[in-house]
């Protein structure tokens, strides 16, 4: 079975970006906004900031208290939209209950939307127009391409229909000429639907949801899920995906958790930051 490891595929993205950055007379600037101290958000934001700097981008994290009123966050986003030094804006989710994520997304300048989640970029992806593409779905497609997995004409089933992962991934796989099915919590006979998949993507957030009986022998399986199921003796989170590890005995390829889609998400965020910087200056990533 082929292990769809994220780090080598992410490194290929970074190599491409380093070559591009060497030729730029400026340094693209990423601004990540975080509200509150949710431990997973703190860890993700630190990872994105560190990786951005490692690549040679300029990066700053703006931290606000969890009690920040929505108007204050929107005013901050408006300032970042106007700031000519800022190329990319990312507001880390989940947000505290007084802040509506969709309202926040609508406030971000789509040209600086490096998470690819604003309605304009989400719509452009569906229309097959050039866009800043949502990082996790773009990372899944990039991971599959890195390992030479053919997509055209294949039956692809995505379990999960969120705006963050499932829906934009459906648009991207459609663009690759896959025949796409989106399954969700109301899908009847999920096992049967999944067994039709030549490419099966799980993006749900339920450990072990995808069992070997749900996987067609020889299918390619991508596990987007990240589930915290406890802590090890050193107090570190134990992470598992949505796919039962026994699926490795049935699938022809499987992405691990951690170390599969996660590193690709960060790589595509930095790709988008460089792309946004070029776009604002009327240039292209190539
Ligand atoms: N690797 C990465 O970089 C990365 C990035 C983003 C997210 N994630 C992970 O990916 C997972 C999904 O994230 P998300 O933001 O898309 O989650 P989400 O917004 O909670 O969406 C979950 C989706 O799964 C569906 N679902 C729930 N229970 C189901 C079941 N029993 N059978 C079939 N479908 C079911 C839901 O259906 P309904 O629509 O019917 O409710 C929903 O569409 C999470 O574990 C998250 O941590 C990983």
mmCIF file of C-alpha atoms and ligand atoms in Angstrom:
data_model
loop_
_atom_site.group_PDB
_atom_site.id
_atom_site.type_symbol
_atom_site.label_atom_id
_atom_site.label_comp_id
_atom_site.label_asym_id
_atom_site.label_seq_id
_atom_site.Cartn_x
_atom_site.Cartn_y
_atom_site.Cartn_z
ATOM 1 C CA UNK A 1 0.000 0.000 0.000
ATOM 2 C CA UNK A 2 1.210 3.478 -0.911
ATOM 3 C CA UNK A 3 1.446 5.927 1.996
ATOM 4 C CA UNK A 4 0.344 9.383 0.845
ATOM 5 C CA UNK A 5 2.771 11.219 3.131
ATOM 6 C CA UNK A 6 2.246 14.969 3.283
ATOM 7 C CA UNK A 7 5.763 16.291 4.031
ATOM 8 C CA UNK A 8 7.437 15.359 0.698
ATOM 9 C CA UNK A 9 4.468 16.743 -1.261
ATOM 10 C CA UNK A 10 4.495 19.919 0.853
ATOM 11 C CA UNK A 11 8.259 20.251 0.310
ATOM 12 C CA UNK A 12 7.668 20.197 -3.465
ATOM 13 C CA UNK A 13 5.308 23.179 -3.028
ATOM 14 C CA UNK A 14 7.910 25.000 -0.911
ATOM 15 C CA UNK A 15 10.601 24.376 -3.507
ATOM 16 C CA UNK A 16 8.391 25.943 -6.170
ATOM 17 C CA UNK A 17 7.685 28.905 -3.889
ATOM 18 C CA UNK A 18 11.345 29.442 -2.954
ATOM 19 C CA UNK A 19 12.271 29.700 -6.641
ATOM 20 C CA UNK A 20 9.491 32.258 -7.115
ATOM 21 C CA UNK A 21 10.381 34.248 -3.978
ATOM 22 C CA UNK A 22 14.030 34.509 -5.064
ATOM 23 C CA UNK A 23 12.902 36.476 -8.091
ATOM 24 C CA UNK A 24 10.555 38.871 -6.230
ATOM 25 C CA UNK A 25 11.822 42.324 -5.259
ATOM 26 C CA UNK A 26 9.496 42.315 -2.207
ATOM 27 C CA UNK A 27 8.533 39.959 0.618
ATOM 28 C CA UNK A 28 4.876 38.844 0.737
ATOM 29 C CA UNK A 29 3.256 39.535 4.101
ATOM 30 C CA UNK A 30 0.817 37.187 5.851
ATOM 31 C CA UNK A 31 -1.380 38.385 8.713
ATOM 32 C CA UNK A 32 -3.077 35.768 10.869
ATOM 33 C CA UNK A 33 -5.756 36.890 13.331
ATOM 34 C CA UNK A 34 -6.591 34.775 16.368
ATOM 35 C CA UNK A 35 -9.259 35.345 19.025
ATOM 36 C CA UNK A 36 -8.873 33.650 22.384
ATOM 37 C CA UNK A 37 -6.632 30.829 23.516
ATOM 38 C CA UNK A 38 -8.235 27.662 22.144
ATOM 39 C CA UNK A 39 -5.232 25.275 22.368
ATOM 40 C CA UNK A 40 -5.708 23.780 18.882
ATOM 41 C CA UNK A 41 -5.983 27.276 17.333
ATOM 42 C CA UNK A 42 -2.894 28.442 19.208
ATOM 43 C CA UNK A 43 -0.964 25.431 17.847
ATOM 44 C CA UNK A 44 -2.218 25.837 14.255
ATOM 45 C CA UNK A 45 -1.484 29.566 14.176
ATOM 46 C CA UNK A 46 2.000 29.016 15.587
ATOM 47 C CA UNK A 47 2.654 26.382 12.914
ATOM 48 C CA UNK A 48 1.463 28.633 10.067
ATOM 49 C CA UNK A 49 3.484 31.610 11.347
ATOM 50 C CA UNK A 50 6.636 29.509 11.851
ATOM 51 C CA UNK A 51 6.364 27.845 8.442
ATOM 52 C CA UNK A 52 5.762 31.212 6.731
ATOM 53 C CA UNK A 53 8.936 32.643 8.290
ATOM 54 C CA UNK A 54 10.917 29.512 7.491
ATOM 55 C CA UNK A 55 9.961 29.962 3.834
ATOM 56 C CA UNK A 56 11.123 33.584 3.940
ATOM 57 C CA UNK A 57 7.749 35.299 4.035
ATOM 58 C CA UNK A 58 6.949 38.085 6.438
ATOM 59 C CA UNK A 59 4.328 36.989 8.958
ATOM 60 C CA UNK A 60 2.564 38.554 11.924
ATOM 61 C CA UNK A 61 -0.038 37.149 14.310
ATOM 62 C CA UNK A 62 -2.628 39.528 15.797
ATOM 63 C CA UNK A 63 -4.088 38.099 19.008
ATOM 64 C CA UNK A 64 -7.310 39.449 20.520
ATOM 65 C CA UNK A 65 -9.164 38.350 23.667
ATOM 66 C CA UNK A 66 -11.967 35.798 23.242
ATOM 67 C CA UNK A 67 -14.415 38.502 24.441
ATOM 68 C CA UNK A 68 -13.641 40.808 21.472
ATOM 69 C CA UNK A 69 -16.901 42.201 20.016
ATOM 70 C CA UNK A 70 -17.576 41.360 16.376
ATOM 71 C CA UNK A 71 -17.497 45.080 15.388
ATOM 72 C CA UNK A 72 -13.938 45.388 16.715
ATOM 73 C CA UNK A 73 -12.790 42.377 14.693
ATOM 74 C CA UNK A 74 -14.493 43.723 11.563
ATOM 75 C CA UNK A 75 -12.807 47.114 12.095
ATOM 76 C CA UNK A 76 -9.442 45.344 12.347
ATOM 77 C CA UNK A 77 -10.111 43.415 9.139
ATOM 78 C CA UNK A 78 -11.048 46.678 7.397
ATOM 79 C CA UNK A 79 -7.667 48.121 8.424
ATOM 80 C CA UNK A 80 -5.843 45.030 7.102
ATOM 81 C CA UNK A 81 -7.809 45.243 3.841
ATOM 82 C CA UNK A 82 -6.618 48.842 3.411
ATOM 83 C CA UNK A 83 -3.020 48.229 4.498
ATOM 84 C CA UNK A 84 -0.847 48.079 1.347
ATOM 85 C CA UNK A 85 1.788 46.062 3.256
ATOM 86 C CA UNK A 86 -0.621 43.154 3.890
ATOM 87 C CA UNK A 87 -0.924 40.521 1.144
ATOM 88 C CA UNK A 88 -2.837 37.788 2.954
ATOM 89 C CA UNK A 89 -5.389 37.754 5.791
ATOM 90 C CA UNK A 90 -6.449 34.620 7.657
ATOM 91 C CA UNK A 91 -8.855 34.609 10.601
ATOM 92 C CA UNK A 92 -8.374 31.370 12.526
ATOM 93 C CA UNK A 93 -11.535 29.417 13.318
ATOM 94 C CA UNK A 94 -13.293 28.394 15.502
ATOM 95 C CA UNK A 95 -14.383 31.849 16.677
ATOM 96 C CA UNK A 96 -16.084 32.693 19.991
ATOM 97 C CA UNK A 97 -19.915 32.629 19.934
ATOM 98 C CA UNK A 98 -20.440 36.417 19.643
ATOM 99 C CA UNK A 99 -18.598 36.409 16.295
ATOM 100 C CA UNK A 100 -20.214 34.993 13.152
ATOM 101 C CA UNK A 101 -17.613 33.345 10.906
ATOM 102 C CA UNK A 102 -19.552 33.996 7.687
ATOM 103 C CA UNK A 103 -19.844 37.724 8.526
ATOM 104 C CA UNK A 104 -16.098 37.790 9.118
ATOM 105 C CA UNK A 105 -15.408 36.028 5.823
ATOM 106 C CA UNK A 106 -17.587 38.496 3.933
ATOM 107 C CA UNK A 107 -15.521 41.346 5.400
ATOM 108 C CA UNK A 108 -12.184 40.048 4.081
ATOM 109 C CA UNK A 109 -10.960 41.494 0.785
ATOM 110 C CA UNK A 110 -11.213 38.477 -1.578
ATOM 111 C CA UNK A 111 -7.851 39.427 -3.084
ATOM 112 C CA UNK A 112 -6.270 38.929 0.365
ATOM 113 C CA UNK A 113 -8.358 35.846 1.256
ATOM 114 C CA UNK A 114 -5.516 33.340 1.533
ATOM 115 C CA UNK A 115 -7.812 30.794 3.202
ATOM 116 C CA UNK A 116 -9.907 30.833 0.007
ATOM 117 C CA UNK A 117 -13.166 30.857 1.960
ATOM 118 C CA UNK A 118 -14.837 34.151 1.068
ATOM 119 C CA UNK A 119 -18.028 33.829 -1.014
ATOM 120 C CA UNK A 120 -16.286 35.309 -4.050
ATOM 121 C CA UNK A 121 -13.431 32.796 -4.052
ATOM 122 C CA UNK A 122 -15.786 29.909 -3.174
ATOM 123 C CA UNK A 123 -18.018 30.895 -6.136
ATOM 124 C CA UNK A 124 -15.097 31.365 -8.507
ATOM 125 C CA UNK A 125 -13.874 27.839 -7.686
ATOM 126 C CA UNK A 126 -17.287 26.423 -8.680
ATOM 127 C CA UNK A 127 -17.268 28.474 -11.886
ATOM 128 C CA UNK A 128 -13.831 27.141 -12.822
ATOM 129 C CA UNK A 129 -12.358 30.651 -12.658
ATOM 130 C CA UNK A 130 -8.951 31.470 -11.232
ATOM 131 C CA UNK A 131 -9.295 31.925 -7.466
ATOM 132 C CA UNK A 132 -7.540 31.734 -4.157
ATOM 133 C CA UNK A 133 -8.533 28.127 -3.434
ATOM 134 C CA UNK A 134 -9.372 26.867 0.041
ATOM 135 C CA UNK A 135 -6.220 25.410 1.476
ATOM 136 C CA UNK A 136 -7.273 21.942 2.649
ATOM 137 C CA UNK A 137 -9.132 20.954 -0.554
ATOM 138 C CA UNK A 138 -6.340 22.395 -2.697
ATOM 139 C CA UNK A 139 -3.899 20.448 -0.519
ATOM 140 C CA UNK A 140 -5.814 17.187 -1.061
ATOM 141 C CA UNK A 141 -5.706 17.602 -4.846
ATOM 142 C CA UNK A 142 -2.040 18.554 -4.753
ATOM 143 C CA UNK A 143 -1.257 15.519 -2.557
ATOM 144 C CA UNK A 144 -3.005 13.172 -5.001
ATOM 145 C CA UNK A 145 -1.208 14.719 -7.976
ATOM 146 C CA UNK A 146 2.147 14.508 -6.212
ATOM 147 C CA UNK A 147 1.716 10.743 -5.922
ATOM 148 C CA UNK A 148 0.507 10.428 -9.518
ATOM 149 C CA UNK A 149 -3.045 9.362 -8.602
ATOM 150 C CA UNK A 150 -5.257 9.722 -11.705
ATOM 151 C CA UNK A 151 -8.524 11.574 -11.122
ATOM 152 C CA UNK A 152 -10.097 12.039 -14.564
ATOM 153 C CA UNK A 153 -13.106 9.769 -15.007
ATOM 154 C CA UNK A 154 -12.747 8.282 -11.506
ATOM 155 C CA UNK A 155 -15.584 7.902 -9.036
ATOM 156 C CA UNK A 156 -14.726 10.190 -6.142
ATOM 157 C CA UNK A 157 -16.772 10.144 -2.940
ATOM 158 C CA UNK A 158 -16.273 12.853 -0.334
ATOM 159 C CA UNK A 159 -17.788 12.246 3.099
ATOM 160 C CA UNK A 160 -18.484 15.670 4.652
ATOM 161 C CA UNK A 161 -20.010 18.736 2.998
ATOM 162 C CA UNK A 162 -18.639 21.672 4.979
ATOM 163 C CA UNK A 163 -17.830 25.010 3.348
ATOM 164 C CA UNK A 164 -14.283 24.520 4.646
ATOM 165 C CA UNK A 165 -13.515 21.121 3.109
ATOM 166 C CA UNK A 166 -16.209 18.999 1.446
ATOM 167 C CA UNK A 167 -17.917 21.494 -0.863
ATOM 168 C CA UNK A 168 -14.823 23.216 -2.276
ATOM 169 C CA UNK A 169 -13.122 19.833 -2.645
ATOM 170 C CA UNK A 170 -16.084 18.651 -4.739
ATOM 171 C CA UNK A 171 -15.557 21.630 -7.054
ATOM 172 C CA UNK A 172 -11.820 20.955 -7.360
ATOM 173 C CA UNK A 173 -12.261 17.229 -8.055
ATOM 174 C CA UNK A 174 -14.916 18.067 -10.620
ATOM 175 C CA UNK A 175 -12.405 20.375 -12.287
ATOM 176 C CA UNK A 176 -10.060 17.368 -12.434
ATOM 177 C CA UNK A 177 -12.864 15.529 -14.286
ATOM 178 C CA UNK A 178 -13.699 13.108 -11.492
ATOM 179 C CA UNK A 179 -17.327 12.008 -11.073
ATOM 180 C CA UNK A 180 -18.072 13.411 -7.644
ATOM 181 C CA UNK A 181 -20.475 12.328 -4.908
ATOM 182 C CA UNK A 182 -20.824 14.374 -1.710
ATOM 183 C CA UNK A 183 -22.028 12.356 1.277
ATOM 184 C CA UNK A 184 -23.076 13.750 4.669
ATOM 185 C CA UNK A 185 -24.844 12.902 7.912
ATOM 186 C CA UNK A 186 -28.202 12.360 6.160
ATOM 187 C CA UNK A 187 -26.798 10.095 3.430
ATOM 188 C CA UNK A 188 -28.601 6.739 3.277
ATOM 189 C CA UNK A 189 -26.471 3.593 3.067
ATOM 190 C CA UNK A 190 -23.184 5.432 3.549
ATOM 191 C CA UNK A 191 -21.182 2.193 3.356
ATOM 192 C CA UNK A 192 -22.638 1.364 -0.038
ATOM 193 C CA UNK A 193 -22.011 4.905 -1.335
ATOM 194 C CA UNK A 194 -18.407 4.764 -0.108
ATOM 195 C CA UNK A 195 -17.811 1.356 -1.695
ATOM 196 C CA UNK A 196 -18.437 2.921 -5.122
ATOM 197 C CA UNK A 197 -15.446 5.212 -4.636
ATOM 198 C CA UNK A 198 -12.191 4.772 -6.490
ATOM 199 C CA UNK A 199 -11.048 7.842 -4.590
ATOM 200 C CA UNK A 200 -12.578 8.187 -1.121
ATOM 201 C CA UNK A 201 -12.067 11.310 1.001
ATOM 202 C CA UNK A 202 -13.170 11.438 4.640
ATOM 203 C CA UNK A 203 -13.687 14.937 6.064
ATOM 204 C CA UNK A 204 -16.051 14.435 8.979
ATOM 205 C CA UNK A 205 -14.355 14.620 12.381
ATOM 206 C CA UNK A 206 -15.306 11.148 13.674
ATOM 207 C CA UNK A 207 -12.539 8.721 14.564
ATOM 208 C CA UNK A 208 -12.815 5.383 12.795
ATOM 209 C CA UNK A 209 -15.948 6.296 10.805
ATOM 210 C CA UNK A 210 -14.564 4.725 7.628
ATOM 211 C CA UNK A 211 -14.141 0.994 8.216
ATOM 212 C CA UNK A 212 -12.580 -1.553 5.821
ATOM 213 C CA UNK A 213 -16.059 -2.822 4.856
ATOM 214 C CA UNK A 214 -16.816 0.640 3.422
ATOM 215 C CA UNK A 215 -13.782 0.676 1.129
ATOM 216 C CA UNK A 216 -13.607 -0.847 -2.326
ATOM 217 C CA UNK A 217 -10.467 -3.012 -2.644
ATOM 218 C CA UNK A 218 -7.735 -0.969 -4.302
ATOM 219 C CA UNK A 219 -9.348 2.423 -3.621
ATOM 220 C CA UNK A 220 -7.279 5.515 -2.861
ATOM 221 C CA UNK A 221 -8.285 6.887 0.557
ATOM 222 C CA UNK A 222 -7.549 10.394 1.819
ATOM 223 C CA UNK A 223 -8.127 11.057 5.510
ATOM 224 C CA UNK A 224 -8.758 14.745 6.217
ATOM 225 C CA UNK A 225 -10.137 14.214 9.728
ATOM 226 C CA UNK A 226 -8.202 15.366 12.760
ATOM 227 C CA UNK A 227 -9.566 14.039 16.040
ATOM 228 C CA UNK A 228 -8.012 14.490 19.473
ATOM 229 C CA UNK A 229 -8.541 11.219 21.336
ATOM 230 C CA UNK A 230 -6.402 11.830 24.427
ATOM 231 C CA UNK A 231 -2.900 12.782 25.494
ATOM 232 C CA UNK A 232 0.308 10.811 25.652
ATOM 233 C CA UNK A 233 2.501 10.529 28.754
ATOM 234 C CA UNK A 234 4.257 13.815 27.818
ATOM 235 C CA UNK A 235 0.931 15.665 27.648
ATOM 236 C CA UNK A 236 0.868 15.897 23.844
ATOM 237 C CA UNK A 237 -2.424 15.421 21.983
ATOM 238 C CA UNK A 238 -2.955 12.038 20.396
ATOM 239 C CA UNK A 239 -4.416 12.701 16.927
ATOM 240 C CA UNK A 240 -6.270 10.224 14.734
ATOM 241 C CA UNK A 241 -8.189 10.622 11.489
ATOM 242 C CA UNK A 242 -11.652 9.516 10.377
ATOM 243 C CA UNK A 243 -10.343 6.328 8.780
ATOM 244 C CA UNK A 244 -9.951 3.092 10.721
ATOM 245 C CA UNK A 245 -6.263 2.043 10.419
ATOM 246 C CA UNK A 246 -7.368 -1.416 9.164
ATOM 247 C CA UNK A 247 -8.383 0.292 5.901
ATOM 248 C CA UNK A 248 -4.665 0.052 5.017
ATOM 249 C CA UNK A 249 -5.284 -3.652 4.347
ATOM 250 C CA UNK A 250 -7.889 -2.877 1.638
ATOM 251 C CA UNK A 251 -6.833 0.450 0.086
ATOM 252 C CA UNK A 252 -4.117 0.845 -2.560
ATOM 253 C CA UNK A 253 -3.105 4.202 -1.052
ATOM 254 C CA UNK A 254 -3.914 5.968 2.229
ATOM 255 C CA UNK A 255 -2.915 9.305 3.748
ATOM 256 C CA UNK A 256 -1.775 9.101 7.377
ATOM 257 C CA UNK A 257 -2.972 11.276 10.278
ATOM 258 C CA UNK A 258 -0.939 13.120 11.357
ATOM 259 C CA UNK A 259 1.463 13.742 8.468
ATOM 260 C CA UNK A 260 -0.936 13.538 5.524
ATOM 261 C CA UNK A 261 -3.291 16.366 4.562
ATOM 262 C CA UNK A 262 -2.273 18.630 7.496
ATOM 263 C CA UNK A 263 1.146 19.659 6.091
ATOM 264 C CA UNK A 264 -0.486 20.229 2.685
ATOM 265 C CA UNK A 265 -2.979 22.688 4.197
ATOM 266 C CA UNK A 266 -0.144 24.845 5.537
ATOM 267 C CA UNK A 267 1.790 24.606 2.251
ATOM 268 C CA UNK A 268 -1.252 25.732 0.242
ATOM 269 C CA UNK A 269 -1.811 28.662 2.635
ATOM 270 C CA UNK A 270 1.701 29.896 1.892
ATOM 271 C CA UNK A 271 1.204 29.217 -1.806
ATOM 272 C CA UNK A 272 -1.923 31.384 -1.650
ATOM 273 C CA UNK A 273 -0.043 34.135 0.181
ATOM 274 C CA UNK A 274 2.536 34.348 -2.599
ATOM 275 C CA UNK A 275 -0.205 34.111 -5.242
ATOM 276 C CA UNK A 276 -2.170 36.919 -3.547
ATOM 277 C CA UNK A 277 0.955 39.105 -3.419
ATOM 278 C CA UNK A 278 1.548 38.584 -7.132
ATOM 279 C CA UNK A 279 -2.090 39.146 -8.031
ATOM 280 C CA UNK A 280 -2.352 42.458 -6.214
ATOM 281 C CA UNK A 281 0.580 43.657 -8.291
ATOM 282 C CA UNK A 282 -0.938 42.389 -11.508
ATOM 283 C CA UNK A 283 1.465 39.448 -11.801
ATOM 284 C CA UNK A 284 0.826 35.710 -11.913
ATOM 285 C CA UNK A 285 2.230 32.657 -10.117
ATOM 286 C CA UNK A 286 2.932 31.040 -13.487
HETATM 287 N N1 LIG B 1 -6.080 18.226 7.768
HETATM 288 C C1 LIG B 1 -6.455 19.509 7.774
HETATM 289 O O1 LIG B 1 -5.673 20.387 7.468
HETATM 290 C C2 LIG B 1 -7.851 19.838 8.141
HETATM 291 C C3 LIG B 1 -8.413 21.058 7.774
HETATM 292 C C4 LIG B 1 -9.748 21.314 8.064
HETATM 293 C C5 LIG B 1 -10.481 20.357 8.773
HETATM 294 N N2 LIG B 1 -9.876 19.198 9.162
HETATM 295 C C6 LIG B 1 -10.611 18.155 9.890
HETATM 296 O O2 LIG B 1 -11.553 17.595 8.984
HETATM 297 C C7 LIG B 1 -12.709 17.191 9.694
HETATM 298 C C8 LIG B 1 -13.914 17.871 9.069
HETATM 299 O O3 LIG B 1 -13.794 19.259 9.242
HETATM 300 P P1 LIG B 1 -14.968 20.259 8.818
HETATM 301 O O4 LIG B 1 -14.575 21.598 9.258
HETATM 302 O O5 LIG B 1 -15.330 19.985 7.413
HETATM 303 O O6 LIG B 1 -16.123 19.683 9.807
HETATM 304 P P2 LIG B 1 -17.666 20.079 9.915
HETATM 305 O O7 LIG B 1 -17.903 21.471 9.496
HETATM 306 O O8 LIG B 1 -18.080 19.643 11.285
HETATM 307 O O9 LIG B 1 -18.374 19.123 8.851
HETATM 308 C C9 LIG B 1 -18.456 17.751 9.061
HETATM 309 C C10 LIG B 1 -19.224 17.111 7.924
HETATM 310 O O10 LIG B 1 -19.308 15.717 8.182
HETATM 311 C C11 LIG B 1 -20.656 15.290 8.044
HETATM 312 N N3 LIG B 1 -20.948 14.186 8.982
HETATM 313 C C12 LIG B 1 -21.029 14.243 10.318
HETATM 314 N N4 LIG B 1 -21.312 13.008 10.827
HETATM 315 C C13 LIG B 1 -21.412 12.179 9.757
HETATM 316 C C14 LIG B 1 -21.680 10.804 9.629
HETATM 317 N N5 LIG B 1 -21.894 10.032 10.700
HETATM 318 N N6 LIG B 1 -21.717 10.281 8.394
HETATM 319 C C15 LIG B 1 -21.508 11.041 7.293
HETATM 320 N N7 LIG B 1 -21.220 12.372 7.369
HETATM 321 C C16 LIG B 1 -21.174 12.930 8.584
HETATM 322 C C17 LIG B 1 -21.508 16.497 8.348
HETATM 323 O O11 LIG B 1 -22.764 16.334 7.713
HETATM 324 P P3 LIG B 1 -23.942 17.435 7.792
HETATM 325 O O12 LIG B 1 -23.543 18.519 6.837
HETATM 326 O O13 LIG B 1 -25.128 16.677 7.346
HETATM 327 O O14 LIG B 1 -24.004 17.888 9.205
HETATM 328 C C18 LIG B 1 -20.650 17.623 7.766
HETATM 329 O O15 LIG B 1 -20.942 17.821 6.411
HETATM 330 C C19 LIG B 1 -12.453 17.552 11.149
HETATM 331 O O16 LIG B 1 -11.916 16.440 11.806
HETATM 332 C C20 LIG B 1 -11.408 18.644 11.059
HETATM 333 O O17 LIG B 1 -10.603 18.725 12.215
HETATM 334 C C21 LIG B 1 -8.596 18.916 8.845
#
